[in-house]
mmCIF file of C-alpha atoms and ligand atoms in Angstrom:
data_model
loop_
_atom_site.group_PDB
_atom_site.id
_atom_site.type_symbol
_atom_site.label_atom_id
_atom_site.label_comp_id
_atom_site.label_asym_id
_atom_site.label_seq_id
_atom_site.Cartn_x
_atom_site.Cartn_y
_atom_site.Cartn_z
ATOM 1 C CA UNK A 1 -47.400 18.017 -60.713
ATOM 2 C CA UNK A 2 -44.881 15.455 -61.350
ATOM 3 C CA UNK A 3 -41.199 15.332 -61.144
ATOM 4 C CA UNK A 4 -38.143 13.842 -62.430
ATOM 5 C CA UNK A 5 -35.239 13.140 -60.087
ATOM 6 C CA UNK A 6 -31.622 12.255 -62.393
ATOM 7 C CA UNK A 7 -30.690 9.099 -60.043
ATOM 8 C CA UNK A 8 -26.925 7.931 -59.840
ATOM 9 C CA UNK A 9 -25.619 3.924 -58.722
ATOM 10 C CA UNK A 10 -22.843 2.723 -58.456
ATOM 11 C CA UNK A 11 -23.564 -0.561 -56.499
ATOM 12 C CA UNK A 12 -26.366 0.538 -55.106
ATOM 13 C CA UNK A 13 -28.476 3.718 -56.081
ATOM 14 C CA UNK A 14 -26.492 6.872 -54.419
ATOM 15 C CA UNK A 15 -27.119 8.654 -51.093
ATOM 16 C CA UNK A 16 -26.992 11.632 -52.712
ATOM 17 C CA UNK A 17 -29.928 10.341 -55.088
ATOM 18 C CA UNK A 18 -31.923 9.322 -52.491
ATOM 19 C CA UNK A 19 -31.692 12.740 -51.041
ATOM 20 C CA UNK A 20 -32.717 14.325 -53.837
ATOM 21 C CA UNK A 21 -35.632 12.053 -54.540
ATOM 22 C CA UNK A 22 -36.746 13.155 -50.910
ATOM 23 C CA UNK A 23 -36.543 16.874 -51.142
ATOM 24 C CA UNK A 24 -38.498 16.521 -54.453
ATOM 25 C CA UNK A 25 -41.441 15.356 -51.991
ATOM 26 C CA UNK A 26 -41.766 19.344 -51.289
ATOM 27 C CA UNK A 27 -43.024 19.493 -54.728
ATOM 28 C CA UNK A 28 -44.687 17.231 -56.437
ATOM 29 C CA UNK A 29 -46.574 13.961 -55.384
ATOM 30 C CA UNK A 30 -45.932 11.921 -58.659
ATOM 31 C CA UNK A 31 -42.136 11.134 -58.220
ATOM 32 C CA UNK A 32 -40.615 9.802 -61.398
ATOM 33 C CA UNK A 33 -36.551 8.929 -61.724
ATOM 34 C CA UNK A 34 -34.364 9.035 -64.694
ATOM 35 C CA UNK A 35 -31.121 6.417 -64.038
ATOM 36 C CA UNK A 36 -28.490 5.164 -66.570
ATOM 37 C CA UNK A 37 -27.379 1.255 -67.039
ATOM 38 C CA UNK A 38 -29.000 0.269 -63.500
ATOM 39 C CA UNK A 39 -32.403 -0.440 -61.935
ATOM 40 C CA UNK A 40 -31.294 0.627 -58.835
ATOM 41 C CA UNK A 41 -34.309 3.261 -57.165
ATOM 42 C CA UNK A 42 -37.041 1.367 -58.746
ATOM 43 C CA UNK A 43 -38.229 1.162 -55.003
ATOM 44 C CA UNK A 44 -38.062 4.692 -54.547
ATOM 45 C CA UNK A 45 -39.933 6.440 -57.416
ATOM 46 C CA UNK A 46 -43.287 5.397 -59.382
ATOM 47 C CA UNK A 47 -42.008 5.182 -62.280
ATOM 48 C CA UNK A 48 -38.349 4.903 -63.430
ATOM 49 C CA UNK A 49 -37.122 5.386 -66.566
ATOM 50 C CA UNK A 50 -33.803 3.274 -67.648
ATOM 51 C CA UNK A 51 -31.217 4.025 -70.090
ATOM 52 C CA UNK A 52 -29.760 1.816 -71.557
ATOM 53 C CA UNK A 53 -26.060 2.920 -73.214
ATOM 54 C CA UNK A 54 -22.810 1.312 -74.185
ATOM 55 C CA UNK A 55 -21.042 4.791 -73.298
ATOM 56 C CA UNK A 56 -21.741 7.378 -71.075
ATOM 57 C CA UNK A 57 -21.860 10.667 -73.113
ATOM 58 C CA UNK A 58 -23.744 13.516 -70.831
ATOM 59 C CA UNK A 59 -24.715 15.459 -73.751
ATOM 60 C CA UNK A 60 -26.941 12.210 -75.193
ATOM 61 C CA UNK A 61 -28.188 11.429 -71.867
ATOM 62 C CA UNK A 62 -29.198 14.948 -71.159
ATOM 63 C CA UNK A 63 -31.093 14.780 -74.579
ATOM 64 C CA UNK A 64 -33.099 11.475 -73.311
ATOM 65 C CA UNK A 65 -33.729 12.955 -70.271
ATOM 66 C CA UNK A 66 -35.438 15.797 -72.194
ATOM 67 C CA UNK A 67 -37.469 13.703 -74.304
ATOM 68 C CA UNK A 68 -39.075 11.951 -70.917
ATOM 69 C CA UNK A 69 -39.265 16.026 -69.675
ATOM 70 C CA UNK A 70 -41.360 16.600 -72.958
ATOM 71 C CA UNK A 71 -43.762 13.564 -72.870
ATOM 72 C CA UNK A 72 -44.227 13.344 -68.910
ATOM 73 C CA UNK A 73 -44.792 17.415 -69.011
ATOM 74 C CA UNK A 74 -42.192 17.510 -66.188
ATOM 75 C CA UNK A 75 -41.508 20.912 -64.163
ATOM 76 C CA UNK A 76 -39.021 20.005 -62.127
ATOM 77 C CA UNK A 77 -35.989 18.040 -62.459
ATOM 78 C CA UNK A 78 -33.727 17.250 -59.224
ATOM 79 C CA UNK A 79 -30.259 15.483 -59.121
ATOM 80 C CA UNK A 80 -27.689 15.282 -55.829
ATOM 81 C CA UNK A 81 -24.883 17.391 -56.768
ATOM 82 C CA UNK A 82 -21.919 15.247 -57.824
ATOM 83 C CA UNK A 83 -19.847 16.286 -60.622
ATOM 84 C CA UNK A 84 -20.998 13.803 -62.788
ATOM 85 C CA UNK A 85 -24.462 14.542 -62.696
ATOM 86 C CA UNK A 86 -23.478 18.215 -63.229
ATOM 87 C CA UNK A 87 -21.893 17.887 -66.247
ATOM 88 C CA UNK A 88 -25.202 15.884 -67.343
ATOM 89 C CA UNK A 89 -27.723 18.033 -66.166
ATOM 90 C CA UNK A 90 -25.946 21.642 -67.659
ATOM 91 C CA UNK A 91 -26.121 20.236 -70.723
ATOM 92 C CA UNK A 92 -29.965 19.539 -69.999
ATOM 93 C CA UNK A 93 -30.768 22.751 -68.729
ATOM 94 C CA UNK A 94 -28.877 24.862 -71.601
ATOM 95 C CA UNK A 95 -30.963 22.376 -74.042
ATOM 96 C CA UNK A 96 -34.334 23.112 -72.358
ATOM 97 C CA UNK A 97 -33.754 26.822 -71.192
ATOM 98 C CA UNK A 98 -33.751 25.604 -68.028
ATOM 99 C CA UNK A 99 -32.858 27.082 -64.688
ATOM 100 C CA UNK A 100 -30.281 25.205 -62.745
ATOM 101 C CA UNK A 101 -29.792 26.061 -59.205
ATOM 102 C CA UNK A 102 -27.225 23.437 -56.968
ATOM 103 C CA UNK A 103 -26.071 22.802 -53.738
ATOM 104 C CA UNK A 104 -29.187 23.318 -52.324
ATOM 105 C CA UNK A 105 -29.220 22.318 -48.869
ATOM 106 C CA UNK A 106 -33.144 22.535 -47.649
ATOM 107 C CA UNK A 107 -36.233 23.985 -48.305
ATOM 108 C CA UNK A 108 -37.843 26.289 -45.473
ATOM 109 C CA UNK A 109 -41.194 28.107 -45.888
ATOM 110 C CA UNK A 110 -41.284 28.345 -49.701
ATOM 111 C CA UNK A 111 -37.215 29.102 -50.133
ATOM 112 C CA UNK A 112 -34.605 27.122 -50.786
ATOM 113 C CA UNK A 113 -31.909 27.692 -48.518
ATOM 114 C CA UNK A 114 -27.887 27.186 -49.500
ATOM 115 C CA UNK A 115 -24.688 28.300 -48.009
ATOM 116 C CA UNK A 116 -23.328 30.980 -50.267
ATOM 117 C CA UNK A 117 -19.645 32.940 -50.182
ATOM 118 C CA UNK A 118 -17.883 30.412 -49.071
ATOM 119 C CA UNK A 119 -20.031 28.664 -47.172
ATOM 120 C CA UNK A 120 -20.106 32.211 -44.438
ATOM 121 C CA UNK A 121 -23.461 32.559 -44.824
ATOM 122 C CA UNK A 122 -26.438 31.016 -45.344
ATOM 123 C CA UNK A 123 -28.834 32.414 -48.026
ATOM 124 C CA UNK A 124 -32.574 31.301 -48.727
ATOM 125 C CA UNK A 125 -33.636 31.532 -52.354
ATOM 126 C CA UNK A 126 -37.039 32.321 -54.065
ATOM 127 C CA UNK A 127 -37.376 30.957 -57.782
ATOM 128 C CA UNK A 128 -39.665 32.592 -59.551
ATOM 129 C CA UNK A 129 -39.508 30.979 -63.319
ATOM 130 C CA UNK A 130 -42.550 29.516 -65.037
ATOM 131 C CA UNK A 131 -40.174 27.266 -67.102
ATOM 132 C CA UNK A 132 -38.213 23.771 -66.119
ATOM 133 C CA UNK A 133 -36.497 24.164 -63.238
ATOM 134 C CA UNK A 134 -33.053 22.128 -62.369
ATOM 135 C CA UNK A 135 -32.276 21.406 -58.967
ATOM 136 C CA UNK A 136 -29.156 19.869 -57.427
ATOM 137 C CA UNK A 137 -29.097 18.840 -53.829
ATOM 138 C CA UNK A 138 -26.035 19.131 -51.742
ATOM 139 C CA UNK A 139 -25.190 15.434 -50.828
ATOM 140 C CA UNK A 140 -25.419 14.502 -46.730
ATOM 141 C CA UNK A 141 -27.328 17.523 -46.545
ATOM 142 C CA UNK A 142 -31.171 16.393 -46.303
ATOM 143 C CA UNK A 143 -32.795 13.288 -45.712
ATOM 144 C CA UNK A 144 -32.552 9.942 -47.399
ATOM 145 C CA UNK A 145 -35.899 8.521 -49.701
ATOM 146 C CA UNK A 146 -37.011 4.932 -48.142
ATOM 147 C CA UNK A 147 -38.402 2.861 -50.754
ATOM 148 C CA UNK A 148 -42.217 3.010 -50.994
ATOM 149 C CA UNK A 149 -42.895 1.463 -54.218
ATOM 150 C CA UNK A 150 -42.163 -1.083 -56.938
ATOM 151 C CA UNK A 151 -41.536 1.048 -59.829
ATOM 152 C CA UNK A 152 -43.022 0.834 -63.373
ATOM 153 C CA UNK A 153 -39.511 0.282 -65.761
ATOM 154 C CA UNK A 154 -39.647 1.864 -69.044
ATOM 155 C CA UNK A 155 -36.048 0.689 -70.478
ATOM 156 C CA UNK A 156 -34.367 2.955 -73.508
ATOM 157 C CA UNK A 157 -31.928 1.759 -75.570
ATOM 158 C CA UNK A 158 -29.309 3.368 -77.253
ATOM 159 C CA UNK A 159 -26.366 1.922 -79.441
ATOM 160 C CA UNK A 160 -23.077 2.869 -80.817
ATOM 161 C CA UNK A 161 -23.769 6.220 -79.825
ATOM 162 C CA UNK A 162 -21.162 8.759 -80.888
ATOM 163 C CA UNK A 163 -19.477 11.439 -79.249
ATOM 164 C CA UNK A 164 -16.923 14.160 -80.608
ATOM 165 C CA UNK A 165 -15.235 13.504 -77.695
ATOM 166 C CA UNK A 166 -13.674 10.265 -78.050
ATOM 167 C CA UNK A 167 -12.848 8.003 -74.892
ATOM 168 C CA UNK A 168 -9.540 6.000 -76.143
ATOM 169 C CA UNK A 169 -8.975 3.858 -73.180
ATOM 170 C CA UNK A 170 -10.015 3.356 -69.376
ATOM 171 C CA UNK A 171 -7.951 1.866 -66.803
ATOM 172 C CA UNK A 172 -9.494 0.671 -63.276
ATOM 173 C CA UNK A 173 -7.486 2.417 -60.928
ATOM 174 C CA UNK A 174 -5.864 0.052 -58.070
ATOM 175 C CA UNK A 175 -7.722 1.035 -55.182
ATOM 176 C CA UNK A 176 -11.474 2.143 -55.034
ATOM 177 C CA UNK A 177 -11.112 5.001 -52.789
ATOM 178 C CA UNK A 178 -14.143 6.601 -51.404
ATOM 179 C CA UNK A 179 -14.775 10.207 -52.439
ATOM 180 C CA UNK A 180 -14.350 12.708 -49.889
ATOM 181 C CA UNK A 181 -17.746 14.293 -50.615
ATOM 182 C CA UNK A 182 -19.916 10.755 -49.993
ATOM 183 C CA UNK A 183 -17.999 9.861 -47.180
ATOM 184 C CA UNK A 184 -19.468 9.949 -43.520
ATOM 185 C CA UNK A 185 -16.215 10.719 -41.963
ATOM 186 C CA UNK A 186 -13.244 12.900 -43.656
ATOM 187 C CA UNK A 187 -9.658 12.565 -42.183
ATOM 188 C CA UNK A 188 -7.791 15.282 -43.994
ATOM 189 C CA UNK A 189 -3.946 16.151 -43.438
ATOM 190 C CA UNK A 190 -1.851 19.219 -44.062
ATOM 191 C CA UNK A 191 1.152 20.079 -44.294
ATOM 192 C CA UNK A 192 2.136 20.123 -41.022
ATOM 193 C CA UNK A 193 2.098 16.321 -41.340
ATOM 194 C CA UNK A 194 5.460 17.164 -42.918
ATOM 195 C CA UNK A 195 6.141 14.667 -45.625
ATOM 196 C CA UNK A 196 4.068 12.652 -47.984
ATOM 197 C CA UNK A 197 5.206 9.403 -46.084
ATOM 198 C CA UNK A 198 3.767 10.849 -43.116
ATOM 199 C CA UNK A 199 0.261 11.862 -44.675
ATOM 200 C CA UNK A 200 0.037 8.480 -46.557
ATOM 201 C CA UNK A 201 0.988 6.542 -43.328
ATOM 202 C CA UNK A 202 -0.587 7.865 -40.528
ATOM 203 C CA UNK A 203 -3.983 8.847 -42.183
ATOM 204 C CA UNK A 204 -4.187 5.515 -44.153
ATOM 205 C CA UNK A 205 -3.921 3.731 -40.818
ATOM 206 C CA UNK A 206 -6.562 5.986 -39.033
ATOM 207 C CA UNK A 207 -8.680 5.850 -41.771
ATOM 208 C CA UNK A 208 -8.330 2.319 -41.510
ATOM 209 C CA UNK A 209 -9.332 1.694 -37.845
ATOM 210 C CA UNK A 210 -11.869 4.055 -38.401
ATOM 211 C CA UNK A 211 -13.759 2.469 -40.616
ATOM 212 C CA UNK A 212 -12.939 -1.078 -38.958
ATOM 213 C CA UNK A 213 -14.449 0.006 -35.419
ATOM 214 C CA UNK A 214 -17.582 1.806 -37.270
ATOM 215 C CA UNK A 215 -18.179 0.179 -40.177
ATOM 216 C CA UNK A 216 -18.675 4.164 -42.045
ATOM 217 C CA UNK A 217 -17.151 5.364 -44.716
ATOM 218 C CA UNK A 218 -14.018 6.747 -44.426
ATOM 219 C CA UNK A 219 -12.252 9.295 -46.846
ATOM 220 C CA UNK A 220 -9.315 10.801 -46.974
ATOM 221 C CA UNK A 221 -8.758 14.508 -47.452
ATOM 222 C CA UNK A 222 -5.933 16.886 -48.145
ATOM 223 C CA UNK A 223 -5.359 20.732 -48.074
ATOM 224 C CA UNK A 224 -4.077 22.923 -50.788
ATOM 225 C CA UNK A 225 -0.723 22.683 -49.739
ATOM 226 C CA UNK A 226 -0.700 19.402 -49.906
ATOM 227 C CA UNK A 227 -2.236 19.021 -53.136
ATOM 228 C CA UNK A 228 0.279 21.514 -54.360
ATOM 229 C CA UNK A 229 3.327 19.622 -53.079
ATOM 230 C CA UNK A 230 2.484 16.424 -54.922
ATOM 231 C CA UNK A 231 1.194 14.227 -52.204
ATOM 232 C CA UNK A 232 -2.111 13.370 -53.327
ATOM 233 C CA UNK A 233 -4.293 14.631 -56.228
ATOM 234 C CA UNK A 234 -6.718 17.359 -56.471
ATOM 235 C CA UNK A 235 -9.313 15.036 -56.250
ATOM 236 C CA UNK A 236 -8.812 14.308 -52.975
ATOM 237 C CA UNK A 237 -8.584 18.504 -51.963
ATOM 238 C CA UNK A 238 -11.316 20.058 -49.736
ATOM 239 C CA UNK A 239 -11.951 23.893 -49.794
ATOM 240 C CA UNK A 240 -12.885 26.562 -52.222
ATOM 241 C CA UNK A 241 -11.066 25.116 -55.271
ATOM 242 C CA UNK A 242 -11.542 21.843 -54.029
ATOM 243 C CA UNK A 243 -14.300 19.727 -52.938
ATOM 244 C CA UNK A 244 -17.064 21.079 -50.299
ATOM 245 C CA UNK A 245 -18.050 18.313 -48.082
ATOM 246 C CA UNK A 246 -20.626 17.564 -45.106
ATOM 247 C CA UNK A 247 -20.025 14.955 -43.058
ATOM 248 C CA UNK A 248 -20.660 13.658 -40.002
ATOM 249 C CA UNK A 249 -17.008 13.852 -38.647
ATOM 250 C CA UNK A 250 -14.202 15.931 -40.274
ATOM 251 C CA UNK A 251 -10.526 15.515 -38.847
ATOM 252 C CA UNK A 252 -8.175 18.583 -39.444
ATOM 253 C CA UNK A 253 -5.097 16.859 -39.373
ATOM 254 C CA UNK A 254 -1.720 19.715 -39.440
ATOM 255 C CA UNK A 255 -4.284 21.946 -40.619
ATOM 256 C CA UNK A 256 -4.316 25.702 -40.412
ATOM 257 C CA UNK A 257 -7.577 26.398 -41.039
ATOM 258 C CA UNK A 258 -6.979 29.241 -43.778
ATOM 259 C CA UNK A 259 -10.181 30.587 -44.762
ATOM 260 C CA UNK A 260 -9.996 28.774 -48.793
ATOM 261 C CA UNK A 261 -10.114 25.376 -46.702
ATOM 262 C CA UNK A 262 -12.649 26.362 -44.192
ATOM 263 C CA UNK A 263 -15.317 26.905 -47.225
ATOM 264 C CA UNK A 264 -15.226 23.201 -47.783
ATOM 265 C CA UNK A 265 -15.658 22.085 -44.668
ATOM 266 C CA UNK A 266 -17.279 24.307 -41.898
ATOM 267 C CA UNK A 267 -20.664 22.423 -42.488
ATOM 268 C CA UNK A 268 -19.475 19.338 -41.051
ATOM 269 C CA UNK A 269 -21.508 18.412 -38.401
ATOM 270 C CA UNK A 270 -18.039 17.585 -36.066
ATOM 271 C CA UNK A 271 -15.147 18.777 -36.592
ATOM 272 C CA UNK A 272 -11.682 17.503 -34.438
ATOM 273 C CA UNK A 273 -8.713 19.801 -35.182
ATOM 274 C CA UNK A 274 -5.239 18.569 -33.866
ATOM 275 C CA UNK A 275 -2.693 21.533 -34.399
ATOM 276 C CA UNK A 276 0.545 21.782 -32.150
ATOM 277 C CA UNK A 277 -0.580 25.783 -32.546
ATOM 278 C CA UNK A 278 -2.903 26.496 -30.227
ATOM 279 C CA UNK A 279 -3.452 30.154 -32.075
ATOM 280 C CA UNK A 280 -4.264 27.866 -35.216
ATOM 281 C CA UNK A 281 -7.243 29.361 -36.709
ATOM 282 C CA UNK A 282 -9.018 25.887 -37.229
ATOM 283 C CA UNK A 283 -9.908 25.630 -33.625
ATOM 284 C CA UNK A 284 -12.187 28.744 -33.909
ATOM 285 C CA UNK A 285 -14.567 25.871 -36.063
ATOM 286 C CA UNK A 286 -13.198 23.220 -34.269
ATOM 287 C CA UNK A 287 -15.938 21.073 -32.127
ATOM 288 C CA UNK A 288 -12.615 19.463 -30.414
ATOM 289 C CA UNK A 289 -9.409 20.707 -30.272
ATOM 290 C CA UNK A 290 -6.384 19.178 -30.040
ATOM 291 C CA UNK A 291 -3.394 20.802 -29.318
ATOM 292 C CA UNK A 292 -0.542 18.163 -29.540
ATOM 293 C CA UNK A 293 2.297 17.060 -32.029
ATOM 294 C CA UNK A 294 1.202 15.377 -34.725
ATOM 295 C CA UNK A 295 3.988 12.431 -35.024
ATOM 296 C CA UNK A 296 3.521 11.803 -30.978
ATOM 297 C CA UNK A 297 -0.471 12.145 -30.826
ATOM 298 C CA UNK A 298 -1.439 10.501 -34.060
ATOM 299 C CA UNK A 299 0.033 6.737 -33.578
ATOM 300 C CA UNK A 300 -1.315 7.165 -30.005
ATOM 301 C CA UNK A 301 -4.888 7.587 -31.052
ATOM 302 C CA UNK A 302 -4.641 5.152 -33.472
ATOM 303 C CA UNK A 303 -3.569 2.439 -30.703
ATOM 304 C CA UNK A 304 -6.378 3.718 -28.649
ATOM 305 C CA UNK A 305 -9.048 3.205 -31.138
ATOM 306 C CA UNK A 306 -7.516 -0.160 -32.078
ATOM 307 C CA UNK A 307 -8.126 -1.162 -28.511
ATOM 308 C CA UNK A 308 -11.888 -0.416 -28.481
HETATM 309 C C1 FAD B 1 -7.701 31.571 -54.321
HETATM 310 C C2 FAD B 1 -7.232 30.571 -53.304
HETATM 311 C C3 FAD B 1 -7.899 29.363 -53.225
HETATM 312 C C4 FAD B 1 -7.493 28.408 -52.273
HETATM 313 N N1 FAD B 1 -8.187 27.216 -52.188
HETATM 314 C C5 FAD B 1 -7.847 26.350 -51.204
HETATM 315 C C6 FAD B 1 -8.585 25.130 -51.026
HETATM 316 O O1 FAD B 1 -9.489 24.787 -51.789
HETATM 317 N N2 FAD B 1 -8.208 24.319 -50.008
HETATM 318 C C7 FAD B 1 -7.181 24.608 -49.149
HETATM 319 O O2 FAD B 1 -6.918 23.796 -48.233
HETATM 320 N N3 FAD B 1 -6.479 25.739 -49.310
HETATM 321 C C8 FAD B 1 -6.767 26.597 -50.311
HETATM 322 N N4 FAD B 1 -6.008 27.724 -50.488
HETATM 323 C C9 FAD B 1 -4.760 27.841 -49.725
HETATM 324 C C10 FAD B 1 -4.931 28.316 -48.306
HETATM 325 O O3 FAD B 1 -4.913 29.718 -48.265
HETATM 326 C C11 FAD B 1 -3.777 27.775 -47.416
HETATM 327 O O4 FAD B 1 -2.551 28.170 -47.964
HETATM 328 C C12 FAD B 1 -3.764 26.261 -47.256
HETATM 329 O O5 FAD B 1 -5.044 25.798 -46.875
HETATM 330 C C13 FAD B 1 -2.749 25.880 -46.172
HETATM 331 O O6 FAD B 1 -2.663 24.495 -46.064
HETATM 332 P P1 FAD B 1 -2.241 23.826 -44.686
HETATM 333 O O7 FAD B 1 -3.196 24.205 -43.624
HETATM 334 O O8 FAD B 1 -2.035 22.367 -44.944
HETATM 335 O O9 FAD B 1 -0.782 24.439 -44.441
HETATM 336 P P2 FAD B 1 -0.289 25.513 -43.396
HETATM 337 O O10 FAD B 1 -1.095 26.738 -43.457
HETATM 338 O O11 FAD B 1 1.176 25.625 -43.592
HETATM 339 O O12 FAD B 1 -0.582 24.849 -41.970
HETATM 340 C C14 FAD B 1 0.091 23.764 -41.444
HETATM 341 C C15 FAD B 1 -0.355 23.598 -40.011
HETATM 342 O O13 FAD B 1 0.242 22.444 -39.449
HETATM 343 C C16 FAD B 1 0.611 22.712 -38.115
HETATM 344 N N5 FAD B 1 1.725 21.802 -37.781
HETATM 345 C C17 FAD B 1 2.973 21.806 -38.292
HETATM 346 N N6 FAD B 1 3.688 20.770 -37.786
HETATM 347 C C18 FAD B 1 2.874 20.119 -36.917
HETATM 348 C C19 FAD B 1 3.021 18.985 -36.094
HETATM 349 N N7 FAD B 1 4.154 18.274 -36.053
HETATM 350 N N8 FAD B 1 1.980 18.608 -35.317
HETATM 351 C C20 FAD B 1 0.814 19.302 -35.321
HETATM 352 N N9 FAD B 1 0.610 20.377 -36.114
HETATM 353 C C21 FAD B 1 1.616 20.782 -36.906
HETATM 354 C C22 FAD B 1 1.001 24.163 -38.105
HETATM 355 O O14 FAD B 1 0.872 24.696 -36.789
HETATM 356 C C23 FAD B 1 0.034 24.771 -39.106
HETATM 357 O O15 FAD B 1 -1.130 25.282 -38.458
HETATM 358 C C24 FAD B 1 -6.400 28.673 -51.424
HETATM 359 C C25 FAD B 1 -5.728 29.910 -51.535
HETATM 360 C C26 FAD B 1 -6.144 30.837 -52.458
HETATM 361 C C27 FAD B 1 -5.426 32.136 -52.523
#
């Protein structure tokens, strides 16, 4: 049986590619991979499929992607969960009758297992379908691919492809920030950091030494209220109509810990809360707990980490 993983790059192929082209190994043995404008994976998968587009439209990729489905006689399709490959692979799965089944987080004893309501409980999954089956993995949440092989590269072109969706314009934005779902360590504020000067300032700078002394990546995070007050942008929001992330370390910054923001985050491997409340309900997830003033504590541990 062979199957097609949807691989993302941006510099490099994605870790949330490479996870998915490892839990495909539960499957199949023949490992194929399906990538647009890069060769990045070719070491990954046996054969990789690349193609080639002057503008990303998901519903003509999705179509490509079918066409390889078709001639390959491909069962299962896997992707790492990021919204972009999403939107690609609905449109795939509504054109092939698909099932599509994401944030997947393992696969134990024949089920697939995924957090479910909010991330409260964990729920293991039994897909019975004889038809192509779509499956998104949750990213940080199995095991990276290594690369095993030097791929076979079967380029596709496509030009001036049309979309009824027209793109006018794109602008680069000024910084590259890191997305709080691929990062390895999450500092997220609330709104007990009081002002947007404060968020900005503080977490900037601890994000900063962070990823100095460690050399990880480094996101930054807000709540709702935050997001609601105009601080930052919804993109950067964690919780349960926000982002859901995984990392290694998450930092609860003025935090509550209402239950909406604990669905994005409770999965996080560590978790430091620093509340001045020591009733806050974040420290019932909370690996360490810091009960403390934000304005005093923060600059402190900042120096202190500076110093190591
Ligand atoms: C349908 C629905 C969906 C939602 N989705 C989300 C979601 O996706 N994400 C999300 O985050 N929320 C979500 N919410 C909102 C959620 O219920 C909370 O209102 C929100 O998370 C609160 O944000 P907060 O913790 O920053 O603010 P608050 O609850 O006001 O908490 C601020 C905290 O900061 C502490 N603090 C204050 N000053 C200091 C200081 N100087 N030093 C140290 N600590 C200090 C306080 O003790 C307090 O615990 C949702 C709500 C609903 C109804």
């Amino acid at each position: 049986m062979k199957a097609l993983v949807y691989l993302e790059a941006e510099n490099s192929i994605k870790e949330a590619s490479l996870s998915a082209i490892e839990f495909s190994k539960n499957f199949c043995k023949e490992i194929y991979g399906f990538i647009v404008n890069s060769e990045s994976g070719n070491k990954f998968v046996q054969k990789l499929y690349v193609l080639e587009v002057d503008r990303f439209i998901p519903k003509i990729i999705a179509k490509e992607i079918q066409k390889v489905i078709e001639s390959e006689k491909i069962e299962y399709v896997f992707f790492g969960s990021t919204s972009s490959a999403i939107e690609v692979l609905s449109y795939l799965a509504g054109i092939t009758n698909a099932i599509f089944f994401e944030d997947v987080e393992g696969y134990e004893n024949g089920y697939f297992i995924k957090s479910i309501y909010s991330n409260k409980i964990i729920g293991s999954f039994k897909i019975s379908y004889d038809g192509i089956k779509i499956i998104g993995i949750k990213p940080k949440s199995y095991n990276l691919a290594k690369p095993m092989y030097n791929s076979e590269i079967i380029k596709i072109k496509l030009e001036n492809i049309k979309d009824d969706i027209e793109l006018i314009e794109v602008k680069a934005k000024e910084t590259k920030e890191i997305d709080v779902t691929e990062a390895d360590i999450v500092v997220s504020g609330g709104r007990g950091l009081g002002s947007a000067e404060n968020y900005h300032s503080l977490l900037k700078e601890l994000i900063k030494v962070l990823n100095e002394k460690t050399g990880l990546k480094v996101a930054l995070g807000a709540s709702q209220a935050v997001v609601d007050a105009g601080w930052i942008d919804h993109s950067h929001q964690v919780g349960q109509t926000g982002k859901t992330v995984s990392p290694l370390l998450y930092f609860a910054i003025g935090i509550s810990g209402a239950i909406q923001h604990l669905a994005g985050m409770r999965t996080s491997k560590y978790i430091i809360a620093i509340n001045k409340d020591s009733e806050a309900p974040i420290f019932k997830v909370a690996d360490y707990g810091i009960v403390a003033d934000i304005n005093i504590f923060l600059p402190e541990l900042i120096e202190k980490i500076k110093s190591y």
